GROMACS .gro file of C-alpha atoms in nm:
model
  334
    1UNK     CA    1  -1.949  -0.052  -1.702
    2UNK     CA    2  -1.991   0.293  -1.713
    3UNK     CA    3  -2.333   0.255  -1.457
    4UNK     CA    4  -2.064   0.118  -1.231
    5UNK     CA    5  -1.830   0.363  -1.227
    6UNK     CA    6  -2.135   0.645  -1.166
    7UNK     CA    7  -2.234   0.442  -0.863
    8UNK     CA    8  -1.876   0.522  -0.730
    9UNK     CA    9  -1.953   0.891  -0.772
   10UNK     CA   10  -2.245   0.926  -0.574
   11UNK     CA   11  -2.209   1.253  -0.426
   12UNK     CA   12  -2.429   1.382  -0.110
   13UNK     CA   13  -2.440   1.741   0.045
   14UNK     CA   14  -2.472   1.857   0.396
   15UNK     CA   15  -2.450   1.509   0.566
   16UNK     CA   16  -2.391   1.488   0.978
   17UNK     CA   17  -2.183   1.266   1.174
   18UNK     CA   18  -2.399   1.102   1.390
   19UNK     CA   19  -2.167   0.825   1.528
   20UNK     CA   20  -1.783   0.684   1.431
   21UNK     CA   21  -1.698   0.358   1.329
   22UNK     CA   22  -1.422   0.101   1.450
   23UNK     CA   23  -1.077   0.265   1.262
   24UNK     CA   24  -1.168   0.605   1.321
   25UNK     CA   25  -1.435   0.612   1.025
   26UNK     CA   26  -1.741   0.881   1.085
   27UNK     CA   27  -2.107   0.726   1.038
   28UNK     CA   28  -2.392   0.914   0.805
   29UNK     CA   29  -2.729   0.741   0.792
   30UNK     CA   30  -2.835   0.884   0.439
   31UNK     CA   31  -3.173   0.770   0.409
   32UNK     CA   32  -3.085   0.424   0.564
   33UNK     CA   33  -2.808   0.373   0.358
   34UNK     CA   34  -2.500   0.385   0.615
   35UNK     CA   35  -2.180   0.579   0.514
   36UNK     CA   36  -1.847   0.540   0.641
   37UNK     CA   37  -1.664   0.900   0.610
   38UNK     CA   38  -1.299   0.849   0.643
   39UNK     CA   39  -1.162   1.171   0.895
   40UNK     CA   40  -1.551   1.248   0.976
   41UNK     CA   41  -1.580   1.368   1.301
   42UNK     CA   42  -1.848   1.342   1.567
   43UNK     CA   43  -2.128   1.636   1.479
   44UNK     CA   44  -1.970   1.762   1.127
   45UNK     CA   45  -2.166   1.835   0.826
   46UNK     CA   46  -2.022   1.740   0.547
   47UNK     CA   47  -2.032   1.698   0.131
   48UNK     CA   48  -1.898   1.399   0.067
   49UNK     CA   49  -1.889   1.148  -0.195
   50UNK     CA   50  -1.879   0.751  -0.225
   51UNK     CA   51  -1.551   0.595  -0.334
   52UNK     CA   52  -1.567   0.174  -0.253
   53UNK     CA   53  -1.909  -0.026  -0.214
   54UNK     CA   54  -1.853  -0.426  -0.161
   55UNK     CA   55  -2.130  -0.597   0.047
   56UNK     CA   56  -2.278  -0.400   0.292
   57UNK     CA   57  -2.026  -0.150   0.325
   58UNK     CA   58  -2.022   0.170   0.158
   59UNK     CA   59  -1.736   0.404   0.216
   60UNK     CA   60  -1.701   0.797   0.117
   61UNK     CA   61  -1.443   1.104   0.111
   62UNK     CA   62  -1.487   1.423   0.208
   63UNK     CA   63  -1.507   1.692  -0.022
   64UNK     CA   64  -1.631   1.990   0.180
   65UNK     CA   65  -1.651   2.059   0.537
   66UNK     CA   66  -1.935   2.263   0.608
   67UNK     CA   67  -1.950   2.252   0.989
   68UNK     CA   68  -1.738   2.127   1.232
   69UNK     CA   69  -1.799   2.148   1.615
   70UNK     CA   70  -1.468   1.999   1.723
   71UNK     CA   71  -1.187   2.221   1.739
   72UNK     CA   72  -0.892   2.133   1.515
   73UNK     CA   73  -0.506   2.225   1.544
   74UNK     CA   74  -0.196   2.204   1.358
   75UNK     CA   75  -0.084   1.826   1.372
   76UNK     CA   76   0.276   1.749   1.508
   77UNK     CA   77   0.407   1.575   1.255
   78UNK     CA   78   0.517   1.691   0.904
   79UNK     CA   79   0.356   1.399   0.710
   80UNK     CA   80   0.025   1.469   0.882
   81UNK     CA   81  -0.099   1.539   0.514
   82UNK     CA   82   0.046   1.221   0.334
   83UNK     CA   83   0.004   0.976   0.617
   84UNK     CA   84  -0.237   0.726   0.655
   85UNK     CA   85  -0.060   0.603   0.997
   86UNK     CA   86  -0.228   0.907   1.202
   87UNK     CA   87  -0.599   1.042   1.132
   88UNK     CA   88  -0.629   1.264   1.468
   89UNK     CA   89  -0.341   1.409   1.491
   90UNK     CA   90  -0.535   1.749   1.429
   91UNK     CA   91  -0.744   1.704   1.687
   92UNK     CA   92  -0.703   1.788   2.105
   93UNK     CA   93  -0.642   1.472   2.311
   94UNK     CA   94  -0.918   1.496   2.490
   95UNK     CA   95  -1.163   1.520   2.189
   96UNK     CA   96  -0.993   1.198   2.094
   97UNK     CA   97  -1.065   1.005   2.362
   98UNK     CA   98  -1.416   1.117   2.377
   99UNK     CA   99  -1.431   1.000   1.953
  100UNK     CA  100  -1.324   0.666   2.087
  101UNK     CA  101  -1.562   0.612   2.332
  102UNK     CA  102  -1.827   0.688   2.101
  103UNK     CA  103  -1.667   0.455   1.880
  104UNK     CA  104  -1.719   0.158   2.144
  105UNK     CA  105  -2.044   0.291   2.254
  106UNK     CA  106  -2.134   0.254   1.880
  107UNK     CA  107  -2.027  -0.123   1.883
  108UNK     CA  108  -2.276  -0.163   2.166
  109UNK     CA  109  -2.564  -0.085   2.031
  110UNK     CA  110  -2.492  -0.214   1.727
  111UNK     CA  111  -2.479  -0.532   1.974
  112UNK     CA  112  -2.794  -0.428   2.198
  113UNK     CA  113  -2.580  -0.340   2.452
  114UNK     CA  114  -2.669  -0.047   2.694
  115UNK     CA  115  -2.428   0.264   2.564
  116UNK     CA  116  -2.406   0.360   2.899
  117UNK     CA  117  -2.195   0.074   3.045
  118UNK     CA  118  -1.883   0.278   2.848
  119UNK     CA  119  -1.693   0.461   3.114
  120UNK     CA  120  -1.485   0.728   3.028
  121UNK     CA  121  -1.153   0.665   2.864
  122UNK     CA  122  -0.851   0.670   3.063
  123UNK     CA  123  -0.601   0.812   2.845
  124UNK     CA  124  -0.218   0.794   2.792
  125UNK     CA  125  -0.017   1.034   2.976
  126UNK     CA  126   0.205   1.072   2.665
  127UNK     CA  127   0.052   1.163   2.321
  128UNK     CA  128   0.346   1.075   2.142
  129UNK     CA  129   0.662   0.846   2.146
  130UNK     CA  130   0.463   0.578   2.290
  131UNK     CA  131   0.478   0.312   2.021
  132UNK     CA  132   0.672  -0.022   2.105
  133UNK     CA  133   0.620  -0.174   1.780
  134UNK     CA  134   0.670  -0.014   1.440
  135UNK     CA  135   0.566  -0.155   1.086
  136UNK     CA  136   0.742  -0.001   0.744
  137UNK     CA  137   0.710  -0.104   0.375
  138UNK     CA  138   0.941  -0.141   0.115
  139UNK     CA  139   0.792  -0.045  -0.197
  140UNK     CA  140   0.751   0.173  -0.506
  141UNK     CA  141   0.687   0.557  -0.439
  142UNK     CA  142   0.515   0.798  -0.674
  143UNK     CA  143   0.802   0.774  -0.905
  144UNK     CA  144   0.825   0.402  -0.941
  145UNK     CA  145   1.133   0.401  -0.727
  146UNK     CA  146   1.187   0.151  -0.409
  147UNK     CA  147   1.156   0.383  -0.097
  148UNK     CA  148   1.075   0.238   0.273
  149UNK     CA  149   0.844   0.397   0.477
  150UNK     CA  150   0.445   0.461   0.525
  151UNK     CA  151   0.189   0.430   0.245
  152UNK     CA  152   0.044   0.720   0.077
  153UNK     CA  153  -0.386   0.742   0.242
  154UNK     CA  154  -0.579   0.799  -0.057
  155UNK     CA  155  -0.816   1.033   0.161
  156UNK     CA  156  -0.553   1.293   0.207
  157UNK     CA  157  -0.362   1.285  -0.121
  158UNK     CA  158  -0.677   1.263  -0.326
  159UNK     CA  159  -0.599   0.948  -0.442
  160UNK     CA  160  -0.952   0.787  -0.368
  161UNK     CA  161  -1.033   0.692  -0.781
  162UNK     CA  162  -0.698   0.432  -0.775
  163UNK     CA  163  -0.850   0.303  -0.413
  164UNK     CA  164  -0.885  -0.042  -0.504
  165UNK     CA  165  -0.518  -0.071  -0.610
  166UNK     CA  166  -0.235  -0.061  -0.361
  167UNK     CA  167  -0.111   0.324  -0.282
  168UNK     CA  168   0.238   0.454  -0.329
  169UNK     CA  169   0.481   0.470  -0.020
  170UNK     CA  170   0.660   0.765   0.107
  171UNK     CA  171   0.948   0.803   0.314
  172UNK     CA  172   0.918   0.886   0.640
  173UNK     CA  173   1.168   1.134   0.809
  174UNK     CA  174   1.022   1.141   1.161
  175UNK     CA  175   0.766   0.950   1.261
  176UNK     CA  176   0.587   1.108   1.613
  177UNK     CA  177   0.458   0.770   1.761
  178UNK     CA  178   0.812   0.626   1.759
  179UNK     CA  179   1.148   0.671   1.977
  180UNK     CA  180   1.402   0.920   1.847
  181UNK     CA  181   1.643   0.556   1.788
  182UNK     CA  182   1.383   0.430   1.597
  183UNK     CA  183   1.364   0.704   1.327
  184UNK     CA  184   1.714   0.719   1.290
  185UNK     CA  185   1.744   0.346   1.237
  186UNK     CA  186   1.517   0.343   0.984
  187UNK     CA  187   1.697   0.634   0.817
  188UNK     CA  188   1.986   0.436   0.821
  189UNK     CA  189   1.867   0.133   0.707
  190UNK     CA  190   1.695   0.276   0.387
  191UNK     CA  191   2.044   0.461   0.307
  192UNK     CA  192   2.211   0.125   0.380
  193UNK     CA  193   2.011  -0.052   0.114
  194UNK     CA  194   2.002   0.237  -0.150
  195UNK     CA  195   2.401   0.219  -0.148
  196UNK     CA  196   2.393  -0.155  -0.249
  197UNK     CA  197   2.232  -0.230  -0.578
  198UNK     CA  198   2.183  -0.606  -0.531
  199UNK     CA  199   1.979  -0.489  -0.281
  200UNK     CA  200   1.784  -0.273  -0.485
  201UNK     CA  201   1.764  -0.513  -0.750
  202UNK     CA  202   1.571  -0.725  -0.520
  203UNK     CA  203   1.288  -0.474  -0.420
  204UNK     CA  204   1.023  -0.700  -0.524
  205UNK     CA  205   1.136  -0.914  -0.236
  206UNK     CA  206   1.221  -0.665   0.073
  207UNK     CA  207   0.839  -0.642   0.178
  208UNK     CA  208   0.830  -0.448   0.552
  209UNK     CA  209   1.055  -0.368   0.824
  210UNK     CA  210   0.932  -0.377   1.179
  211UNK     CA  211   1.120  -0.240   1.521
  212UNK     CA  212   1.028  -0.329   1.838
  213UNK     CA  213   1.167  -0.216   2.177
  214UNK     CA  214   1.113  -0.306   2.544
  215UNK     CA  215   1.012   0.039   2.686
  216UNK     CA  216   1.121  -0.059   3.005
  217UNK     CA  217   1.436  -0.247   2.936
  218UNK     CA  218   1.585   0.035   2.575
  219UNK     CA  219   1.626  -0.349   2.417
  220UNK     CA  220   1.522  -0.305   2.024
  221UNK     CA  221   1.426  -0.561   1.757
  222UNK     CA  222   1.501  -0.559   1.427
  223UNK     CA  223   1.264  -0.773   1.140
  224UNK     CA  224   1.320  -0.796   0.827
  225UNK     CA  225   1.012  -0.959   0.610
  226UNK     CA  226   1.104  -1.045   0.272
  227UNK     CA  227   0.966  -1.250  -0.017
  228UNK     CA  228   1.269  -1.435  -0.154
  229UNK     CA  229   1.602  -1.506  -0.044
  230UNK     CA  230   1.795  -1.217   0.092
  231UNK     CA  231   2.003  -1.366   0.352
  232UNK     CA  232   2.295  -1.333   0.259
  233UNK     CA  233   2.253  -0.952   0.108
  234UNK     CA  234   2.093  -0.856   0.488
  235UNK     CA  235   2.335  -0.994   0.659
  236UNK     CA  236   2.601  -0.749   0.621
  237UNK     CA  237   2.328  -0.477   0.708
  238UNK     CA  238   2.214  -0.656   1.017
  239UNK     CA  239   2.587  -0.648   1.144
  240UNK     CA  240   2.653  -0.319   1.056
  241UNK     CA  241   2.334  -0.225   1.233
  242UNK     CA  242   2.441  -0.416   1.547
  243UNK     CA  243   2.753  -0.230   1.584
  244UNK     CA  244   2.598   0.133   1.494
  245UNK     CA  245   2.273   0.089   1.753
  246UNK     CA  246   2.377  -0.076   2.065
  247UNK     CA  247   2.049  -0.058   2.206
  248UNK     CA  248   1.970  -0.333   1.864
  249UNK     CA  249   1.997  -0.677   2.080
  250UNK     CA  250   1.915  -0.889   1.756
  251UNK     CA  251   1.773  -0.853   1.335
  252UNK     CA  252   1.631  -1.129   1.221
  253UNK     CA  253   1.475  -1.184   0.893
  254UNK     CA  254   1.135  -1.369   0.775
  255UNK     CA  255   1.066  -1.530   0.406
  256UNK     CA  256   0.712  -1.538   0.339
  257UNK     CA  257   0.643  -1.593  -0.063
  258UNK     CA  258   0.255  -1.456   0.013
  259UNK     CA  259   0.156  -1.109   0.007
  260UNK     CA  260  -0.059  -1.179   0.328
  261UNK     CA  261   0.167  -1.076   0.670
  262UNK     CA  262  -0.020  -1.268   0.842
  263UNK     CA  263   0.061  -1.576   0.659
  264UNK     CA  264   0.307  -1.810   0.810
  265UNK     CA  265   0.678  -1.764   0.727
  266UNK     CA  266   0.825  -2.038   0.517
  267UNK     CA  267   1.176  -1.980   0.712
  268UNK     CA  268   1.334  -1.751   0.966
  269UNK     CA  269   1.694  -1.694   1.045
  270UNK     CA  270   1.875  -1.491   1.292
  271UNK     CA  271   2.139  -1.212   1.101
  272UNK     CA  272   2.261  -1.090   1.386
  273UNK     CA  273   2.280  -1.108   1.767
  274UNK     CA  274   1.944  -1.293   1.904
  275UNK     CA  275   1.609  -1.361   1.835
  276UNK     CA  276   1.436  -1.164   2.134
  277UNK     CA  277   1.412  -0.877   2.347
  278UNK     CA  278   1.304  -0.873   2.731
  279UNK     CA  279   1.080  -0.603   2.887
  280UNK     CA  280   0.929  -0.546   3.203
  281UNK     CA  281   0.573  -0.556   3.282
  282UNK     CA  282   0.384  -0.459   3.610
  283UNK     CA  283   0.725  -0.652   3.816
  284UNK     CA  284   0.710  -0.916   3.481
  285UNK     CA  285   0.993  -1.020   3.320
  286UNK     CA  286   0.886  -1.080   2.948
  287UNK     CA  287   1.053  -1.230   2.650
  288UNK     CA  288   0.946  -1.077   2.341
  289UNK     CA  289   1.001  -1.254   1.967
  290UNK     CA  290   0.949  -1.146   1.690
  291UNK     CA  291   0.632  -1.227   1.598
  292UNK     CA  292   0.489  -1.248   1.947
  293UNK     CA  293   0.151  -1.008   2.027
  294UNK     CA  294   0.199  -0.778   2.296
  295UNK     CA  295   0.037  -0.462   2.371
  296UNK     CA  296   0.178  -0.159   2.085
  297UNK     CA  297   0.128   0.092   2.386
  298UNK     CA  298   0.373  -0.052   2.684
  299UNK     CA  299   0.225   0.224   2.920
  300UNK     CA  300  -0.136   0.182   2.881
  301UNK     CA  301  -0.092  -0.206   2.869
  302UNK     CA  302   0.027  -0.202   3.183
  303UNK     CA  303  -0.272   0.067   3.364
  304UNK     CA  304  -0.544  -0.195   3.112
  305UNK     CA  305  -0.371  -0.510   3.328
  306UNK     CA  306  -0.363  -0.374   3.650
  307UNK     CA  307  -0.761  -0.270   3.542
  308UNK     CA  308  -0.812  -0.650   3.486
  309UNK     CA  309  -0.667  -0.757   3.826
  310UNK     CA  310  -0.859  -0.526   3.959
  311UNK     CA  311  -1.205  -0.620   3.838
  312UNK     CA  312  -1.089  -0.987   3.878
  313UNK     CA  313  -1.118  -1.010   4.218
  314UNK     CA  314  -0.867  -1.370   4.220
  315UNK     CA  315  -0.837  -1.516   4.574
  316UNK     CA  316  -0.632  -1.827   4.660
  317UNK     CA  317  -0.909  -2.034   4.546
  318UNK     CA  318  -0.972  -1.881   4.193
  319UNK     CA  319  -0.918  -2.078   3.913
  320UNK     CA  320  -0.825  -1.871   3.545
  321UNK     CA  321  -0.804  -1.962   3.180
  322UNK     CA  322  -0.565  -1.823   2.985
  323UNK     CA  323  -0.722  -1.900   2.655
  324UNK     CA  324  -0.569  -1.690   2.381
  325UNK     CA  325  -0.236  -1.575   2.559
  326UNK     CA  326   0.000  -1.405   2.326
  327UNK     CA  327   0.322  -1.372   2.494
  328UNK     CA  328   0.134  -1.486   2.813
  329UNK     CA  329   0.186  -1.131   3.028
  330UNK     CA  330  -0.135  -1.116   3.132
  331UNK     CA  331  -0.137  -1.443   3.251
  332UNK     CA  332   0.131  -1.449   3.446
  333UNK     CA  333   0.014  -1.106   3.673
  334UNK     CA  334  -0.286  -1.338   3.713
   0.00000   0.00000   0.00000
């Protein structure tokens, strides 16, 4: 047992950054053992040391930054530290776009692909705000006591030795990649269930809380995911929240017993208003559920589509295959 736990504390000095990884994870080729640095960036030397191994994955923090090329700034947002939502906030736009290119050009070699086809990114006129679809959990903060919000990243709090178990949540006051509504909702909604103790009572079922809106359209979403039967405590909430947010066309509310979000819900009901939202895509007029998959970045999705026709080429005579379609917008420019 205790060999185990020393392989956890492997420590190495003066590592480089040669490449990043899909999530934003920096690559160190230690001898031919790869590391995945969570917040590495492209060129830094580093001391770092090894907190999770399972297959053929080994991931490290960082505990000293040695040297680091890219120029870093004061983040935006006041839970920059605490957050595991944002890991660049510190860093200039541009770099960013240029750590995500080398994070696709990585996947193509790894593919042997030519690292070369990778254009240059094309990147969002607005850093911030740009967010159409917003997940929070319900669940226990450092305290033990219910909160809804973001989780805890064990990187930046230092809690990397309780990394295999589930980390605390904290409660977000304003969250940069969302709409000025959208952080006061969720203010309200965590004072709304505070003030009602059946509510609280039932923490172990309120799971997550996710907003969408239709950039476009100012039409919001409201979803509720729970894990038992809290219709009838939500629904007063749901109407209240109707009536406070106009811009709220509909709150709706999931049961899923599992743990997995991606499992399939055993019911869903409609608190409040109506179970969609429309928004408008390249001329597209687009009904939105729930749990439909479309684009997070409304903006970009629509310059990434208009890329697509582009490339396409369609004539009169084409013929396409929509074969995985979400909520079917790019099919329909097509």
């Amino acid at each position: 047992m205790k060999k185990e736990r020393d392989k956890h504390r492997t420590q190495y000095q003066g590592v480089s950054v040669a490449g990043m990884a899909p999530g934003g994870w920096g690559v160190v080729d230690q001898g031919g053992n790869r590391l995945l640095v969570w917040g590495g960036l492209m060129g830094d030397r580093l001391d770092v040391r090894v907190v999770r191994r399972e297959r053929d994955r080994t991931e490290a923090a960082i505990d000293r930054i040695v040297a680091r090329p890219i120029t870093t700034t004061s983040p935006s947002c006041s839970h920059f530290d605490v957050c595991g939502g944002c890991l660049w906030q510190h860093v200039a736009y541009e770099a960013q776009l240029q750590l995500k290119r080398n994070m696709v050009q990585g996947c193509f070699l790894a593919s042997g692909l030519d690292a070369d086809l990778v254009k240059p990114l094309l990147g969002n006129k607005e850093a911030f705000f740009y967010r159409n679809k917003m997940d929070f959990t319900f669940g226990p903060n450092r305290l033990g006591q219910q909160a809804l919000g973001m989780f805890e990243s064990p990187f930046k709090v230092g809690l990397t030795q309780k990394y295999e178990g589930v980390p605390p949540v904290f409660e977000v006051e304003t969250c940069w990649l969302q709409s000025d509504v959208g952080n006061r909702m969720v203010a309200w909604i965590r004072q709304a269930i505070a003030s009602r103790q059946k509510l609280t009572n039932e923490a172990g079922n309120l799971r997550s809380l996710v907003r969408r809106d239709g950039k476009h359209t100012g039409e919001i979403l409201v979803h509720f995911l729970v894990g038992g039967a809290c219709e009838e405590l939500l629904q007063p909430i749901a109407q209240e929240l109707i009536q406070i947010f106009p811009q709220i066309r509909g709150v709706l509310l999931s049961v899923n017993p599992k743990r997995s979000k991606h499992a399939k819900p055993t019911k869903q009901v409609v608190l409040a208003g109506q179970g969609w939202i429309f928004e408008h895509i390249l001329g597209c007029h687009i009904r939105v559920s729930a749990t439909s998959f479309l684009q997070v970045n409304t903006q970009q999705a629509e310059r990434l589509y208009a890329q697509a026709l582009d490339y396409a080429e369609l004539t009169d005579r084409s013929t396409v295959l929509d074969l995985y379609c979400g909520t079917g917008t790019l099919s329909l420019l097509l």
